[in-house]
Short mmCIF file of C-alpha atoms in Angstrom, two decimals:
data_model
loop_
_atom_site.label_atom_id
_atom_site.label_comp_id
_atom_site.label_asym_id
_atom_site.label_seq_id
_atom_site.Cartn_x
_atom_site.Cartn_y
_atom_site.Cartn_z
CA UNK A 1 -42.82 6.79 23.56
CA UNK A 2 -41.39 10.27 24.59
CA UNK A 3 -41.47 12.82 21.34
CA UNK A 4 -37.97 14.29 22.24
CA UNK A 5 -35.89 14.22 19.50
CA UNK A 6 -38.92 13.37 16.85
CA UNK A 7 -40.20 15.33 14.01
CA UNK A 8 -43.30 16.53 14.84
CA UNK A 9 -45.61 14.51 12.32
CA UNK A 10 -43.78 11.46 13.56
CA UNK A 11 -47.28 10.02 14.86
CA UNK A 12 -48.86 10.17 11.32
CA UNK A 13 -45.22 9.01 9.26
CA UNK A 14 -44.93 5.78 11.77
CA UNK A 15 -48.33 4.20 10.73
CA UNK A 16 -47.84 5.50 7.24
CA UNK A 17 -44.56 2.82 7.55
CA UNK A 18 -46.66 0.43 9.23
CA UNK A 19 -49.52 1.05 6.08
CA UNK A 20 -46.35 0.68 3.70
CA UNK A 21 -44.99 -2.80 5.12
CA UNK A 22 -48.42 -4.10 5.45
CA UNK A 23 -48.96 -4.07 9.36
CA UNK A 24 -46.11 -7.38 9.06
CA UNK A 25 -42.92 -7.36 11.04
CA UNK A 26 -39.93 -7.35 8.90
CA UNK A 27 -37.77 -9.25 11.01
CA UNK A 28 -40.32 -12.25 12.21
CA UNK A 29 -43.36 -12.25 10.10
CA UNK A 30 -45.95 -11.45 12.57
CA UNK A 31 -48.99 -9.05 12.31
CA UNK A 32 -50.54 -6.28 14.14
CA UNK A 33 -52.43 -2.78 13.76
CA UNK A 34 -55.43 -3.66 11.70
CA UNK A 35 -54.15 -7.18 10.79
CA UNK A 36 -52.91 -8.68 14.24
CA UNK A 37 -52.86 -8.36 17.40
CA UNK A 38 -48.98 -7.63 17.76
CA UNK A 39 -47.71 -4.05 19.26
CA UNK A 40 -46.24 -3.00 15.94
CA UNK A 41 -42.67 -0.22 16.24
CA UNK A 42 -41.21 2.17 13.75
CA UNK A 43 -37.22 0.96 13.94
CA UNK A 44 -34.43 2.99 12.49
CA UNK A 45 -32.76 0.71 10.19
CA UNK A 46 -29.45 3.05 10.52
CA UNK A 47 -29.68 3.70 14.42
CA UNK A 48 -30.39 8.07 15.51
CA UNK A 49 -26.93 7.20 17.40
CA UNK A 50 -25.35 6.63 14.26
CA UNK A 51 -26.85 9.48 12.43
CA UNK A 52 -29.89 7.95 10.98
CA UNK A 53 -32.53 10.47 10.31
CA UNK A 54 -36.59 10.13 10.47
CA UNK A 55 -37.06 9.41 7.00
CA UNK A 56 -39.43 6.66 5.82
CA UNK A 57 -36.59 4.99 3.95
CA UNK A 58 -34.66 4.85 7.11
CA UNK A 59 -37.36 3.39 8.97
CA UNK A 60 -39.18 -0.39 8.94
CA UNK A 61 -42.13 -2.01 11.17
CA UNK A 62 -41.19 -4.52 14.00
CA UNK A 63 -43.01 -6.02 16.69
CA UNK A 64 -42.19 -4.85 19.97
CA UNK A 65 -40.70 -8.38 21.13
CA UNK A 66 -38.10 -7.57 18.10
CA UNK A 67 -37.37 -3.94 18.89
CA UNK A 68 -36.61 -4.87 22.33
CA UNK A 69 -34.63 -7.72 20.89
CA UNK A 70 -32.95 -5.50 18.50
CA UNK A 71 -31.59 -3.11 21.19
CA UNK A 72 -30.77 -5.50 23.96
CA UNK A 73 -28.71 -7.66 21.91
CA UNK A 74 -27.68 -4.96 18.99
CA UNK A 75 -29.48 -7.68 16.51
CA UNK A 76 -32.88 -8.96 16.39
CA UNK A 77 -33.51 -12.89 16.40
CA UNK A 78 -35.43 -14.19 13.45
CA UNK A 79 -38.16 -16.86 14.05
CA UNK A 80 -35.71 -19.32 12.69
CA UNK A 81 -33.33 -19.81 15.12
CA UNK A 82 -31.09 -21.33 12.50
CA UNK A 83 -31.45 -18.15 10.41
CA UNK A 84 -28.08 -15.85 10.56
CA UNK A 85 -28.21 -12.50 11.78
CA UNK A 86 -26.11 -10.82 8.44
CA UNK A 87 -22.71 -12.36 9.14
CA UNK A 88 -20.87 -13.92 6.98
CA UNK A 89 -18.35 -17.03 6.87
CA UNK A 90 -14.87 -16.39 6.54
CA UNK A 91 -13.05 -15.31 3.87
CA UNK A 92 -15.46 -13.54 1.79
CA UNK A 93 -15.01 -12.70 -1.96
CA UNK A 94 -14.25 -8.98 -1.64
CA UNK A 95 -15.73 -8.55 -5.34
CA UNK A 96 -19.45 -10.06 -4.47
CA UNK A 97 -20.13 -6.86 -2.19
CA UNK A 98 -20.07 -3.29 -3.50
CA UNK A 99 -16.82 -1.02 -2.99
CA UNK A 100 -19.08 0.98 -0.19
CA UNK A 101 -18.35 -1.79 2.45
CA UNK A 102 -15.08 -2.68 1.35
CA UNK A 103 -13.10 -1.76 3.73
CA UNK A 104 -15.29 -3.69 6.35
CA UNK A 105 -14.58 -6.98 4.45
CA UNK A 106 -11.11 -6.37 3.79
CA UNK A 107 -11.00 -5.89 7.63
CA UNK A 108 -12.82 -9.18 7.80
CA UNK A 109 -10.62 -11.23 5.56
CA UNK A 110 -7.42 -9.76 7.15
CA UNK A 111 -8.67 -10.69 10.97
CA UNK A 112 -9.29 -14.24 9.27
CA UNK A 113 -6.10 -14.50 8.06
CA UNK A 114 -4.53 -13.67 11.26
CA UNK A 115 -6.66 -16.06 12.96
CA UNK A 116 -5.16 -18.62 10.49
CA UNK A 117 -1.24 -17.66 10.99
CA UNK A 118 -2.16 -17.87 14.73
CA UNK A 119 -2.99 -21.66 14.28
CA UNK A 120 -0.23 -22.34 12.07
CA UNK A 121 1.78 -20.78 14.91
CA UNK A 122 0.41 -22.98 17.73
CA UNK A 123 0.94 -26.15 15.71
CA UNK A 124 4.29 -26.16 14.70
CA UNK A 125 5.38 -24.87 18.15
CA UNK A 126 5.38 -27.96 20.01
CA UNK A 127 7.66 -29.45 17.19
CA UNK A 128 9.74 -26.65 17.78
CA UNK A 129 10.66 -26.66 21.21
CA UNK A 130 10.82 -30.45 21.35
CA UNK A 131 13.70 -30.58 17.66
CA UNK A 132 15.32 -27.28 20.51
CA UNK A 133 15.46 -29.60 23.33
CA UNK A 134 16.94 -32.44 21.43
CA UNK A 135 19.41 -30.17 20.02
CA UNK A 136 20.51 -28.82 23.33
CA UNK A 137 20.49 -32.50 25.23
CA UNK A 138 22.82 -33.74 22.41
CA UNK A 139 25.12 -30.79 21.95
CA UNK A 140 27.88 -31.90 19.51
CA UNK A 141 26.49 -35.00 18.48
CA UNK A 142 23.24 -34.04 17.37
CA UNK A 143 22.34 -35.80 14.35
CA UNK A 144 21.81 -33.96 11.18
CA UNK A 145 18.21 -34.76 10.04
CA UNK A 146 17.15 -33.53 13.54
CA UNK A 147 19.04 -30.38 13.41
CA UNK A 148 17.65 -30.16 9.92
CA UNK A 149 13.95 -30.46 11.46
CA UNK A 150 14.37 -27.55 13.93
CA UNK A 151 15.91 -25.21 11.21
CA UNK A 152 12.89 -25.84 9.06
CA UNK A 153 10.28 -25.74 12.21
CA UNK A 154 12.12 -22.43 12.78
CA UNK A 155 11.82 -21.27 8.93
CA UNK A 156 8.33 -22.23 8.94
CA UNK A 157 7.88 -20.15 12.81
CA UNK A 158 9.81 -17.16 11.37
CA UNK A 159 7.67 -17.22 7.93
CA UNK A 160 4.79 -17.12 10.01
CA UNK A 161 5.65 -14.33 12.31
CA UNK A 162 6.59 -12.07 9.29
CA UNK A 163 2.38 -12.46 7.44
CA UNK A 164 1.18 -11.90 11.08
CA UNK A 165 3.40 -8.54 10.75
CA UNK A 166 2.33 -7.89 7.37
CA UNK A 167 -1.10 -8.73 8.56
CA UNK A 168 -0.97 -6.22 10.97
CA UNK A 169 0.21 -3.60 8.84
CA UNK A 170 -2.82 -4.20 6.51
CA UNK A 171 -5.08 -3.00 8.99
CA UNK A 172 -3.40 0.04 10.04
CA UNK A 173 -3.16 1.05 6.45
CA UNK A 174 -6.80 0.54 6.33
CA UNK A 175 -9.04 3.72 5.82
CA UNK A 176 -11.38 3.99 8.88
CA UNK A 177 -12.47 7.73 7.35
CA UNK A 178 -16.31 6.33 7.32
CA UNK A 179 -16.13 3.60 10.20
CA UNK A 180 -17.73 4.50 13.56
CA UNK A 181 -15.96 5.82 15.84
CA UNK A 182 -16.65 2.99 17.82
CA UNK A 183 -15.23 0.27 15.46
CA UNK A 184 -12.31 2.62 14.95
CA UNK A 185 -11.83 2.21 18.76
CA UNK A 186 -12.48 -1.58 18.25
CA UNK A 187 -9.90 -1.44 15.51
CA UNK A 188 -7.01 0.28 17.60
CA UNK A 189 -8.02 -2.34 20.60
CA UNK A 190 -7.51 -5.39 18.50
CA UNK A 191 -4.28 -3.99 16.37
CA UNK A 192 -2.89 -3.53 20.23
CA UNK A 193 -3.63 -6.70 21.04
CA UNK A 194 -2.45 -8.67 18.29
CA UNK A 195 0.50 -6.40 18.63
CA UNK A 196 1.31 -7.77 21.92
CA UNK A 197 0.84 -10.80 20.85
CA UNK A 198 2.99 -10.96 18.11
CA UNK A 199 5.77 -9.66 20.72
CA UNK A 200 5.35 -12.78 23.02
CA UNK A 201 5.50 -14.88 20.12
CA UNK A 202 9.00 -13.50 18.40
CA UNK A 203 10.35 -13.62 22.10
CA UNK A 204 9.07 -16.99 22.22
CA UNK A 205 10.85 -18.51 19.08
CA UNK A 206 13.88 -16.21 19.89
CA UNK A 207 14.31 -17.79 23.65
CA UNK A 208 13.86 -21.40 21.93
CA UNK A 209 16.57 -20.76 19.10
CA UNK A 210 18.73 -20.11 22.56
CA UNK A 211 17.82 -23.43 24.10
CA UNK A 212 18.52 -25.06 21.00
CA UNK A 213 22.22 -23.27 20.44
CA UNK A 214 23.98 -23.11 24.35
CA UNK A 215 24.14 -24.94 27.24
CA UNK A 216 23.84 -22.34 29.54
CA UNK A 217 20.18 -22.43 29.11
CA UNK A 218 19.10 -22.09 33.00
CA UNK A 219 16.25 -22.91 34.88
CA UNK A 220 15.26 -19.76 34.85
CA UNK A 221 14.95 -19.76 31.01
CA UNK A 222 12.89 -22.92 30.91
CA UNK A 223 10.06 -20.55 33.38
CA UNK A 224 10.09 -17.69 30.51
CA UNK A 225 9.34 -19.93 28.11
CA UNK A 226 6.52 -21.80 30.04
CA UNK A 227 5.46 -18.08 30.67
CA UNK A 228 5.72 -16.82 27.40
CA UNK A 229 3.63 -20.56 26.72
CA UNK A 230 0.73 -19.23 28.67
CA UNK A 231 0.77 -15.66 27.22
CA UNK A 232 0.24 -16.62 24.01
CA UNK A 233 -2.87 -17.78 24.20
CA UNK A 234 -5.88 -18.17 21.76
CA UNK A 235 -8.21 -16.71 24.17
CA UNK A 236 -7.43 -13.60 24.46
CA UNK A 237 -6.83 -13.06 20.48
CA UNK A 238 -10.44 -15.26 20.25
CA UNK A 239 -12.18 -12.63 22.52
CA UNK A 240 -10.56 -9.24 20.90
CA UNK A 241 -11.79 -11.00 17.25
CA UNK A 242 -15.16 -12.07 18.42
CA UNK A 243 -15.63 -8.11 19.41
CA UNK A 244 -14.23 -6.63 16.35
CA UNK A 245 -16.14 -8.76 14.08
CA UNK A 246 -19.53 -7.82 15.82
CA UNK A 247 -18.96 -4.11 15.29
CA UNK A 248 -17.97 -4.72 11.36
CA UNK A 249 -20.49 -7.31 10.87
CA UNK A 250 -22.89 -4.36 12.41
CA UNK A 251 -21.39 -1.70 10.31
CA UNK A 252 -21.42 -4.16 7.03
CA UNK A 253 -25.33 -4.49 7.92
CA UNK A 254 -26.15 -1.25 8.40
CA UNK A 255 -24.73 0.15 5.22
CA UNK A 256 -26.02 -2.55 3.16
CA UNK A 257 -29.84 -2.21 4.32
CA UNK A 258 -29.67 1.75 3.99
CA UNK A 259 -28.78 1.18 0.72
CA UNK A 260 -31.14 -1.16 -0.04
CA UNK A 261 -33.73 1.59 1.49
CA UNK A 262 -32.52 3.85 -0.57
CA UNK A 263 -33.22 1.89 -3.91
CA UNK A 264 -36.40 -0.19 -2.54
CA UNK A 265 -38.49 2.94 -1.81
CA UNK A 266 -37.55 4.64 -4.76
CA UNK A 267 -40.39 5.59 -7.13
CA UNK A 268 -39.39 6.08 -10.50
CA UNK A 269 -36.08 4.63 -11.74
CA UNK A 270 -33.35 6.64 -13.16
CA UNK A 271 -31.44 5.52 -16.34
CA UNK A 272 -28.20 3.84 -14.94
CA UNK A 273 -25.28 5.27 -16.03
CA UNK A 274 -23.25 3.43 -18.57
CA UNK A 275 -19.98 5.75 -18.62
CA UNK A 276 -18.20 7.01 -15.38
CA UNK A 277 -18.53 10.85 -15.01
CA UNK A 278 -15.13 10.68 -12.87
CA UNK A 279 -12.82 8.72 -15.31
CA UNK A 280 -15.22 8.50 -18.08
CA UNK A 281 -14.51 4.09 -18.07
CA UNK A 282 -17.01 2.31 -19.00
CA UNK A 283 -19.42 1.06 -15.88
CA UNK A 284 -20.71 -2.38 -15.07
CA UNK A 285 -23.97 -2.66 -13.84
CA UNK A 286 -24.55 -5.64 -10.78
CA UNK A 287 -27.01 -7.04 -8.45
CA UNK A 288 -26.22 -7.49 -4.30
CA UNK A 289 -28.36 -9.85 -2.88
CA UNK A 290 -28.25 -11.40 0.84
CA UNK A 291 -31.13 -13.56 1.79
CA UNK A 292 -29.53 -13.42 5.41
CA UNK A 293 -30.53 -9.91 6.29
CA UNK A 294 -33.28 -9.67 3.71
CA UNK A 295 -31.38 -7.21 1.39
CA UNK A 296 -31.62 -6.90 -2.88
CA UNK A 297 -30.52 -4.11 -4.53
CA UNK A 298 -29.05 -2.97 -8.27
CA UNK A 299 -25.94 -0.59 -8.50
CA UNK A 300 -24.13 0.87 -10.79
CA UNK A 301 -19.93 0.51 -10.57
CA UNK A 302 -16.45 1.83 -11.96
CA UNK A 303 -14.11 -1.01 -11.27
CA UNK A 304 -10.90 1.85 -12.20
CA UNK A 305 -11.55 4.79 -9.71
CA UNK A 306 -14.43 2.26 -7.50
CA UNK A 307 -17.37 5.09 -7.56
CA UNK A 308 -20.37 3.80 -7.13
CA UNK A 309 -24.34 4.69 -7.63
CA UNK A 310 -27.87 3.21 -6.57
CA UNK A 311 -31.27 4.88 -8.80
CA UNK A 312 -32.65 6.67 -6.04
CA UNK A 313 -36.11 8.16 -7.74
CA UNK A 314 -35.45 10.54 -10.77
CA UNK A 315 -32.09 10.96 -9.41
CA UNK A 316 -28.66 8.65 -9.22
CA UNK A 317 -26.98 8.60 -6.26
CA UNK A 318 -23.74 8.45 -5.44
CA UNK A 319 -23.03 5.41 -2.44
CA UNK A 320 -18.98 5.52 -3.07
CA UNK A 321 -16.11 7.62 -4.33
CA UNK A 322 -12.33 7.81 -3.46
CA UNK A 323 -12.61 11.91 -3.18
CA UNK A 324 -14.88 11.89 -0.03
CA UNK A 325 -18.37 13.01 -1.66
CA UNK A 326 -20.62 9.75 -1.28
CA UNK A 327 -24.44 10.94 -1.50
CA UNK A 328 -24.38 13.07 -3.86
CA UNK A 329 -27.43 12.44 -5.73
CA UNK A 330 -28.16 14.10 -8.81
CA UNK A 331 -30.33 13.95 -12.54
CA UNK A 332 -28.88 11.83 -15.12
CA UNK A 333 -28.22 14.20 -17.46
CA UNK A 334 -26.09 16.27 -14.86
CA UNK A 335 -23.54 12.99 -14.79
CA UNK A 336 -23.40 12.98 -18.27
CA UNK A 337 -22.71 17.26 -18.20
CA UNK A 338 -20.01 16.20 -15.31
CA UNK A 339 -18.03 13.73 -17.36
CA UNK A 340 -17.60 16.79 -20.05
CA UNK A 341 -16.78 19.28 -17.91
CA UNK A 342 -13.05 19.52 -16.82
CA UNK A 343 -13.59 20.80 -13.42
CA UNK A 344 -12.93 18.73 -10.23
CA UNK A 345 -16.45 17.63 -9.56
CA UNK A 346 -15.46 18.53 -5.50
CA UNK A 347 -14.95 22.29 -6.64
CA UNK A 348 -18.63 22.26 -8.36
CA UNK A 349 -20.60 20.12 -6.16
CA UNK A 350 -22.58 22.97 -5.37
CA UNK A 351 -23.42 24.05 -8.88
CA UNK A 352 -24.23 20.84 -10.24
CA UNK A 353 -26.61 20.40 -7.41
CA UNK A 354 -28.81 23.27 -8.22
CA UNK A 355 -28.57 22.06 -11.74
CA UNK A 356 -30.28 18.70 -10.82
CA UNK A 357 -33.05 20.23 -8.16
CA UNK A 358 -34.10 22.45 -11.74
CA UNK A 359 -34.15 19.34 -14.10
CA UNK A 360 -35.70 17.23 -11.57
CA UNK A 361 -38.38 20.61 -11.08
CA UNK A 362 -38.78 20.80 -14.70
CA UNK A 363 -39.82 17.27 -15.28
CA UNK A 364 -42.34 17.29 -12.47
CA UNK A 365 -43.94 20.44 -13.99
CA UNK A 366 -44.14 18.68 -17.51
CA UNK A 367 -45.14 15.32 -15.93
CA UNK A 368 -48.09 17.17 -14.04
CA UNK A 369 -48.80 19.49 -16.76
CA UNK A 370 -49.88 16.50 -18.97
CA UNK A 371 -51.86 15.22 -16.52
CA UNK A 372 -55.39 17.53 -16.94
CA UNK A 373 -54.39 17.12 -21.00
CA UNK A 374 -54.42 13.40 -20.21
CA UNK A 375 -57.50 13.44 -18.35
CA UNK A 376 -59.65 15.78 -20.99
CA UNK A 377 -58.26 13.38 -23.69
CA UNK A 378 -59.80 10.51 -21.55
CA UNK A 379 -63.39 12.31 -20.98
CA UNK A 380 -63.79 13.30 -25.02
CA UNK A 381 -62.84 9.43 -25.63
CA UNK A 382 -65.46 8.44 -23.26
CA UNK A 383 -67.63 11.28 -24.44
CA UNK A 384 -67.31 9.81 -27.99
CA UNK A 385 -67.78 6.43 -27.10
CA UNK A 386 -70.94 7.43 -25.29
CA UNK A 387 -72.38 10.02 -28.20
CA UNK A 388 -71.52 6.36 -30.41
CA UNK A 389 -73.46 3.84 -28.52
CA UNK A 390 -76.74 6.30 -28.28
CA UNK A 391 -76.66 6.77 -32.20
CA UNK A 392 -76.61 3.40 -32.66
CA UNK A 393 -79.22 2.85 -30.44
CA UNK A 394 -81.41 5.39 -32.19
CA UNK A 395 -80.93 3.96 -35.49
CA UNK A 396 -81.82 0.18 -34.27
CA UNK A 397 -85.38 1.62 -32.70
#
């Protein structure tokens, strides 16, 4: 492997990840190094392209038939062939995933939900044109329960067209501040063609609503609305979804499993914090688990301003917050000095960061400062329990 672009010690911190996960491939179960005879790779959970870094936490062991896996088809196949690679069905319950990926399920939901007004669309259509014709062949004399089915196919057509508008305006008003920029590209694509979709389909119901109120409805007319037929088609809206839910289902998994790095790795485990520093509610404390990508992890959440933490060591970090400072990771007791102090926390971040680093330096001191106390305490017990045994052994001669 070519060193550009690796940290120098990168040799000695890949094996120490293949020591860590046991010489086992994470993603298929087999073994190598001293355990197998599989070529075993350090992977970047959160790819370099996406700004993963070197770190240990951001890094797992994988068999080479994986890795290549991994980045020819952007997600590795699991032994089980059966086994899902992370997605999820359709809709998902926003609330069972932590506010740091939900945007990417809202986005989810509201593709579904297009996907559904879409059908609803193409099945009342045929009624549609065929209560329009009817209309138009009988002119005067149509009868009323059929020109009562047409207004209600239309009603129902109309209803529909407005949620695939609203639907569409849900994802514009979507933030996209922390998506990729290329799911933001995928997002603009799939608004544009949904768009144009929409556009074909209001002509569509517009040009029948003509056919079913003049008699001047030409030949001509009859060819735009077999064209406007074959426009509207569930391929092209099938295609634009299946690429947009790739890159979120991507994004969903990445953000999920470098959290779960972030908490799994973690030696000691901070105190969870029971009040929110930012609105000082009270927090609720929950568990994500997804057997699908292999991911359990505890967090910590506000459900009134949706900040959100993960223990990460002796410190807390910070994996979600409406003011645009997400990994901020800090002591404890600083959160607690936060929620009683009324400045923003954006216009202190700085301060309250050295004010961690000198708690978190303070404890290590004390905790290693105990340590040759601890030990001399252990040698004078054994000392004693030595000196013991010989006296009694003296007295029983």
């Amino acid at each position: 492997m070519s060193s550009e672009g690796y940290p120098p010690d990168w040799d000695s911190r890949r094996k120490e990840v293949y020591q860590r996960d046991d010489y086992t491939c994470q993603n298929c179960g087999v073994k190598g190094g001293r355990k197998g005879n599989a070529e075993l790779h350090a992977h970047h959970i959160v790819p370099k392209s996406r700004g993963g870094t070197h770190k240990k936490s951001n890094l797992k062991t994988i068999c080479k038939e994986c890795h290549n896996a991994i980045h020819g088809d952007s997600m590795a196949r699991p032994v089980d062939e059966n086994q899902s690679t992370g997605q999820t069905d359709l809709p998902i319950e926003i609330d069972t995933f932590p506010y740091a990926v939900s945007e990417y399920v809202e986005c989810l939901n509201t593709i579904a939900e297009i996907e559904e007004r879409f059908t609803d669309f193409a099945e009342i259509s045929g009624e549609l044109v065929e209560y329009a014709g009817a209309c138009q062949e009988l002119d005067d004399d149509v009868p009323e329960r059929v020109e009562r089915r047409y207004r209600d196919q239309r009603d129902k057509a109309l209803s529909i067209l407005n949620d695939f508008q609203d639907k569409i305006e849900s994802l514009r008003g979507i933030d996209t501040s922390e998506f990729d920029s290329s799911t933001t590209e995928e997002l603009s694509s799939f608004i544009g063609v949904v768009d144009d979709l929409l556009s074909d389909m209001q002509e569509y119901v517009d040009l029948v609503h003509d056919m079913a109120n003049t008699n001047s409805f030409s030949e001509s007319d009859y060819y735009d609305l077999q064209f406007l037929n074959d426009e509207i088609s569930d391929i092209k809206l099938a295609e634009s979804i299946s690429s947009f839910n790739e890159s979120l289902n991507s994004e969903i998994y990445e953000t999920l499993v470098k959290i779960d790095g972030i908490v799994h790795w973690s030696d000691i485990g901070a105190d969870p914090i029971e009040v929110c520093p930012l609105c000082e509610n009270d927090t609720e404390h929950e568990t994500y688990s997804n057997d699908k990508i292999d991911v359990e992890f505890e967090y910590t959440r506000c459900g009134n301003c949706r900040a959100e933490w993960v223990n990460e060591g002796r410190t807390t970090r910070m994996i979600n917050n409406t003011d645009n400072i997400e990994s901020l990771s800090l002591d404890p007791a600083v959160w607690t000095r936060i929620r009683k102090d009324s400045d923003e926390l954006s216009n202190k971040v700085g301060h309250y960061e050295k004010l961690s680093e000198s708690l978190v330096n303070n404890k290590k001191k004390l905790l290693y400062g105990s340590v040759p106390i601890y030990i001399i305490f252990l040698l004078w017990t054994a000392s004693s329990q030595l000196i013991g045994r010989v006296a009694k052994s003296s007295r029983v001669q």
